[in-house]
Coordinates of C-alpha atoms in Angstrom, one line a residue:
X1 CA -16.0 -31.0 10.7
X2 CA -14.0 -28.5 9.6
X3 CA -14.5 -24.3 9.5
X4 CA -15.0 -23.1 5.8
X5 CA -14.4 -19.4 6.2
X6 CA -14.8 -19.1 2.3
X7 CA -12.8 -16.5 0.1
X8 CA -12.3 -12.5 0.3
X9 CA -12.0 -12.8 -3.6
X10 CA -15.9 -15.3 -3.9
X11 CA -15.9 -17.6 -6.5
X12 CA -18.8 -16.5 -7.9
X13 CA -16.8 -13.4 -9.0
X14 CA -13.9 -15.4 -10.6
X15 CA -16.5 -17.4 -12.1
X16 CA -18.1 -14.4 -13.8
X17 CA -14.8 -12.6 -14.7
X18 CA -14.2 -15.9 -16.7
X19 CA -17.3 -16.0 -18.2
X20 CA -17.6 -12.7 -19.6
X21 CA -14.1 -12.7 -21.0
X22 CA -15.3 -16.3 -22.7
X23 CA -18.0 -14.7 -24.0
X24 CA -16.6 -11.5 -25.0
X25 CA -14.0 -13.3 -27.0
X26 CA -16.8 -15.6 -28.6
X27 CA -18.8 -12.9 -29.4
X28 CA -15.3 -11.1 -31.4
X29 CA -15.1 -14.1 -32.9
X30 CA -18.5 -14.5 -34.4
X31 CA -18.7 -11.0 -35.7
X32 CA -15.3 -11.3 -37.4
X33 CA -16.7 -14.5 -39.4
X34 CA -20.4 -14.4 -39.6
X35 CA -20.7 -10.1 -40.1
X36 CA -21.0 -9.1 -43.9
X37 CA -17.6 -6.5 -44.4
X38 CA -17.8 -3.0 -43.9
X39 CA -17.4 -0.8 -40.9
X40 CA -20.1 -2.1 -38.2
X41 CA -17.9 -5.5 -38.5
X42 CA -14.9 -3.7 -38.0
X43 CA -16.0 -1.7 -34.6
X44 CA -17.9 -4.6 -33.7
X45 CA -15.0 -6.9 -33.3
X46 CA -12.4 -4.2 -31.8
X47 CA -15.0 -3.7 -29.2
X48 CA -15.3 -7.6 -28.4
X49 CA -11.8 -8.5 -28.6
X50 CA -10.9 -5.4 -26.1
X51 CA -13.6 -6.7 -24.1
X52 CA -12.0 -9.9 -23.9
X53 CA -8.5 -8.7 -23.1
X54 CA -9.5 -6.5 -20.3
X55 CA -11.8 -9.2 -19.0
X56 CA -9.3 -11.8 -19.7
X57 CA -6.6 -9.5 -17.4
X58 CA -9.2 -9.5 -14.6
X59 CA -9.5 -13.1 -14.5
X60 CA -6.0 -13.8 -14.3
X61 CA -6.0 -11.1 -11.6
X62 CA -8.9 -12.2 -9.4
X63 CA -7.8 -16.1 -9.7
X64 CA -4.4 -14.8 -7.9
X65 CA -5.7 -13.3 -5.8
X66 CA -8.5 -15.8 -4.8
X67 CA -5.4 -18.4 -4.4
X68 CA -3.6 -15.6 -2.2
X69 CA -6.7 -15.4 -0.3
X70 CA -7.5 -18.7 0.4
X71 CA -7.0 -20.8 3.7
X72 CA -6.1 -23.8 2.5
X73 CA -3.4 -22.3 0.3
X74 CA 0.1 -21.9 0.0
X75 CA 0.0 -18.0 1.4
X76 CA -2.9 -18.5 3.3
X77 CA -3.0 -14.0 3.6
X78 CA -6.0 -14.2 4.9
X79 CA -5.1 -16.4 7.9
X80 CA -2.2 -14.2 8.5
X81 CA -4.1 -10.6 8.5
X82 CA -6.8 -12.1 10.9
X83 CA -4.4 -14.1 13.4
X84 CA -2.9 -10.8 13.4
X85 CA -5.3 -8.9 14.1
X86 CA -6.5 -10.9 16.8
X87 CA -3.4 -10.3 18.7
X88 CA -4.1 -7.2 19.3
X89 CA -7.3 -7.6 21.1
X90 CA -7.3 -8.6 24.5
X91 CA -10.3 -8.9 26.5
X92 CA -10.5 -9.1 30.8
X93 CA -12.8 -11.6 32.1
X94 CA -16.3 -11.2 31.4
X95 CA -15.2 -8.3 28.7
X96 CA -17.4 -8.2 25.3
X97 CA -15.6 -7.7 22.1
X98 CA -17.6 -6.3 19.3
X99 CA -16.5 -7.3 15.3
X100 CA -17.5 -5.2 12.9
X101 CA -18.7 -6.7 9.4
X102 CA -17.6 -10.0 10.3
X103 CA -18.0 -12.0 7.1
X104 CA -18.1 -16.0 7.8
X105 CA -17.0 -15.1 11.0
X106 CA -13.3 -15.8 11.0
X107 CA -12.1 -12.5 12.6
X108 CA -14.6 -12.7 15.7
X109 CA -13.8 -16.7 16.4
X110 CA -9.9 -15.8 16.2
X111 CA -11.0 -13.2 19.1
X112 CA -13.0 -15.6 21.0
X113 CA -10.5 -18.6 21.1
X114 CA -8.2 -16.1 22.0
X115 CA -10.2 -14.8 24.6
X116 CA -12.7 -17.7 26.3
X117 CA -13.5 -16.3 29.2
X118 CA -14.8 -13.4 27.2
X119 CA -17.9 -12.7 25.1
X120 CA -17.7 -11.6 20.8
X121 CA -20.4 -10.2 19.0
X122 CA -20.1 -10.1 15.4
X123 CA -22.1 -8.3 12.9
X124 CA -22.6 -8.2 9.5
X125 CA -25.5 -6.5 6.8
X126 CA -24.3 -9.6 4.9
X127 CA -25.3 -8.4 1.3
X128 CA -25.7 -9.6 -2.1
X129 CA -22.0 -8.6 -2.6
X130 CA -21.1 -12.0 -0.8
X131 CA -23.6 -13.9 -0.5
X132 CA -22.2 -16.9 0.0
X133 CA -21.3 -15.1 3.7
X134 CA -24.3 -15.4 5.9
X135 CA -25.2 -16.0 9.6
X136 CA -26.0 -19.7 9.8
X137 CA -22.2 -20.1 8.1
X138 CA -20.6 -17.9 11.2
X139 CA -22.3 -20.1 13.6
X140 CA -21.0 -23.2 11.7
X141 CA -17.6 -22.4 12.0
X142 CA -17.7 -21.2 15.6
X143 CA -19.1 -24.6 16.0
X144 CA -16.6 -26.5 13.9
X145 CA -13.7 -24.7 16.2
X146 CA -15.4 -25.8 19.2
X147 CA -15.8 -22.2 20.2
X148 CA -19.4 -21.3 22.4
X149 CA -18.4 -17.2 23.4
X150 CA -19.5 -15.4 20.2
X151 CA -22.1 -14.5 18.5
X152 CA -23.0 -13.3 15.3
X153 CA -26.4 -10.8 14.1
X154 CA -27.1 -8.6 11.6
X155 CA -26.0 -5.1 11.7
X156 CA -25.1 -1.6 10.4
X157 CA -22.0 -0.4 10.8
X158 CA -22.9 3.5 9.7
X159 CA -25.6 2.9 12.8
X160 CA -24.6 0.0 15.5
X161 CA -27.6 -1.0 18.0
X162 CA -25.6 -0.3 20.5
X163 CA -25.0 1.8 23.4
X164 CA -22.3 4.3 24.0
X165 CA -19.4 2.7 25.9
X166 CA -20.9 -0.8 25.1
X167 CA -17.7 -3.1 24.7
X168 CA -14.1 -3.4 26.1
X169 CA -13.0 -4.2 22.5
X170 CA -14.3 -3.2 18.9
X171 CA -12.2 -5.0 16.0
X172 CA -12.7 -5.2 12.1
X173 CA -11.1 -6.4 9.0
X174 CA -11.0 -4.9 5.1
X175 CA -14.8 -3.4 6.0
X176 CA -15.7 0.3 5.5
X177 CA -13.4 1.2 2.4
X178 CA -16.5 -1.4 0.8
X179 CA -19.1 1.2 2.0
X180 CA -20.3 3.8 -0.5
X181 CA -19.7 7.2 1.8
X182 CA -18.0 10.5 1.6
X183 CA -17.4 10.2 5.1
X184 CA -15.5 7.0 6.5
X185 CA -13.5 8.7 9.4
X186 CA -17.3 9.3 10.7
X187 CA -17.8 5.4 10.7
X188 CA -14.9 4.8 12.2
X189 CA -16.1 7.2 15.0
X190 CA -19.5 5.6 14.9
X191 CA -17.6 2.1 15.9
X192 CA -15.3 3.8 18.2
X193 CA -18.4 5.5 20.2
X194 CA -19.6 1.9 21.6
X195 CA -16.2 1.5 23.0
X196 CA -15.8 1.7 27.1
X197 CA -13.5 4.0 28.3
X198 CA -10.1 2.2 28.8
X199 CA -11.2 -0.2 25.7
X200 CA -9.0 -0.7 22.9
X201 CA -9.7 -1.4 19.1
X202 CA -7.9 -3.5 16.6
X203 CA -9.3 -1.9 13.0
X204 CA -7.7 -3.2 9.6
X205 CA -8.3 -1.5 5.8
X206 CA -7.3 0.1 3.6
X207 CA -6.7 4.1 5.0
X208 CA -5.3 5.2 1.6
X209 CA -5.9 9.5 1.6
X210 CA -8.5 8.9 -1.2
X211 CA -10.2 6.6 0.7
X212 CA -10.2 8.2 4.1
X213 CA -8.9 11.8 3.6
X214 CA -6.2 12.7 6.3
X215 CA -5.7 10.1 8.4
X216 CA -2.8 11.8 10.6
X217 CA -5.4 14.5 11.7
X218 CA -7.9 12.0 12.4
X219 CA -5.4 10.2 14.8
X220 CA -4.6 14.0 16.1
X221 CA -8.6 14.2 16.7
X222 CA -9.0 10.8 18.4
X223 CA -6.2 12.1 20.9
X224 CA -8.1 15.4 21.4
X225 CA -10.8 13.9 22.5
X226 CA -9.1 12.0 25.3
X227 CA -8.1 8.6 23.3
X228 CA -4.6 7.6 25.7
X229 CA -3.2 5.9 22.4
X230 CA -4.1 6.0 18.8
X231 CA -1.9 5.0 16.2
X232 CA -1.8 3.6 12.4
X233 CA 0.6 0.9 11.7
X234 CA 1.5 0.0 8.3
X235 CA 0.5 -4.0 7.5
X236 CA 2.1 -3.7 3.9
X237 CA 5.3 -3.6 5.2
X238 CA 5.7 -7.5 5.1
X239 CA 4.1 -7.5 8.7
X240 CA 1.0 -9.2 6.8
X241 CA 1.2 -8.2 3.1
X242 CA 4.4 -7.4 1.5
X243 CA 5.0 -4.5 -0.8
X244 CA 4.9 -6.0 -4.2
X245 CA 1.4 -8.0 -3.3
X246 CA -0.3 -5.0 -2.0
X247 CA 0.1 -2.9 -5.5
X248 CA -1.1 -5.6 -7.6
X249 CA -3.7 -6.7 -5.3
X250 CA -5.0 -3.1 -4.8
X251 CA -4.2 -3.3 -0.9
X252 CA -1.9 -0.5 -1.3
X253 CA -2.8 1.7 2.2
X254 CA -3.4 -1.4 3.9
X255 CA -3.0 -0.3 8.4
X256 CA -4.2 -1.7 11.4
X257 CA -5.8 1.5 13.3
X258 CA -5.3 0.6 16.6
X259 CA -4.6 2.1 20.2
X260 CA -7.0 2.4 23.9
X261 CA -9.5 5.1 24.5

């Protein structure tokens, strides 16, 4: 049995990108031979056949990008960015390690089997968005890696059910830029409030200004309010992602916000 931690870019996705440029191109098609002359052909048809080209450009960019993505591939990115991330979290014995938005659950195994004497939590809303991510497939693929110290429930991450100063660890991967909010640096300080004092944090996405707002004074505020280390470390820089691939991937702003509280 093997894990099957599925794809950041879902097949469902490509599949529809294909199938609207298909149909956008058919439809151009039909209007420039079927449609009497005159000027409703005319718009008609431009209208299809741009829809086709921009459609068809998307296809061709979420296929590379789904091959980019996936583990069983050639780059294998994903592996990379979550193996990396993992590194960075170190649990004592008996710590808990909470993962936030865990996906199919490949961030908070990598945690686990990196730390077994440990205990991860990983949550997840799990929407519509990916639905092909879900609980029962977490647990599968701790199971199918043999690992029995994490588990995985639904969750919030704009309101975690947990206490303040709940876990030594709180780690995440490519989650709140996804979140529709005006506000992200105060979900980053809603994470950041379950962790114990002394606990560090391992936090990967995509801080772009736009995204975030000002990320330097948000590091400044972390250290006013007594964080012993806070820094944001660039993952583009071939650590993870090269240069080139983050731009056309739309990963530009890609860091891991990391440090101990």
């Amino acid at each position: 049995m093997k894990p099957d931690y599925k794809n950041w870019m879902p097949k469902g996705m490509v599949a529809s990108f294909l199938g609207s440029a298909a149909g956008s191109w058919i439809a151009a098609l039909l209007s420039g031979m079927l449609m009497p002359k005159g000027t409703a052909k005319t718009v008609l048809t431009v209208l299809f056949s741009a829809a086709g080209a921009v459609f068809s450009g998307v296809s061709v960019w979420s296929v590379l990008m789904y091959r980019a993505f996936d583990y069983n591939g050639k780059r294998k990115m994903s592996k990379q960015i979550i193996d990396g991330i993992a590194e960075y979290v170190d649990l004592p014995e008996g710590g808990k390690c909470l993962d936030v938005g865990c996906g199919s659950g490949a961030l908070a195994i990598a945690v686990a089997k990196r730390n077994p004497k440990a205990q991860v939590t990983g949550i997840d809303r799990w929407g519509k968005e990916y639905a092909s991510f879900n609980k029962p497939l977490c647990e599968s693929n701790a199971q199918a890696e043999g690992v029995e110290n994490v588990i995985f429930r639904q969750g919030d991450a704009t309101k975690l059910a947990f206490a303040d100063e709940t876990f030594d660890a709180v780690a995440s991967n490519y989650v709140y830029h996804n979140i529709p909010s005006k506000d992200r640096q105060a979900i980053l300080l809603e994470t950041l409030r379950t962790l114990k004092k002394g606990g560090t944090f391992a936090i990967h996405d995509i801080f772009s200004k736009g995204k975030y707002g000002d990320m330097d004074a948000f590091l400044a505020k972390l250290k006013e309010m007594g964080y012993e280390k806070a820094e944001l470390i660039d993952t583009t820089d071939g650590r993870w992602i090269r240069k080139g691939e983050a731009g056309w991937m739309g990963l530009s702003g890609s860091a891991l916000l990391t440090g101990k509280k």
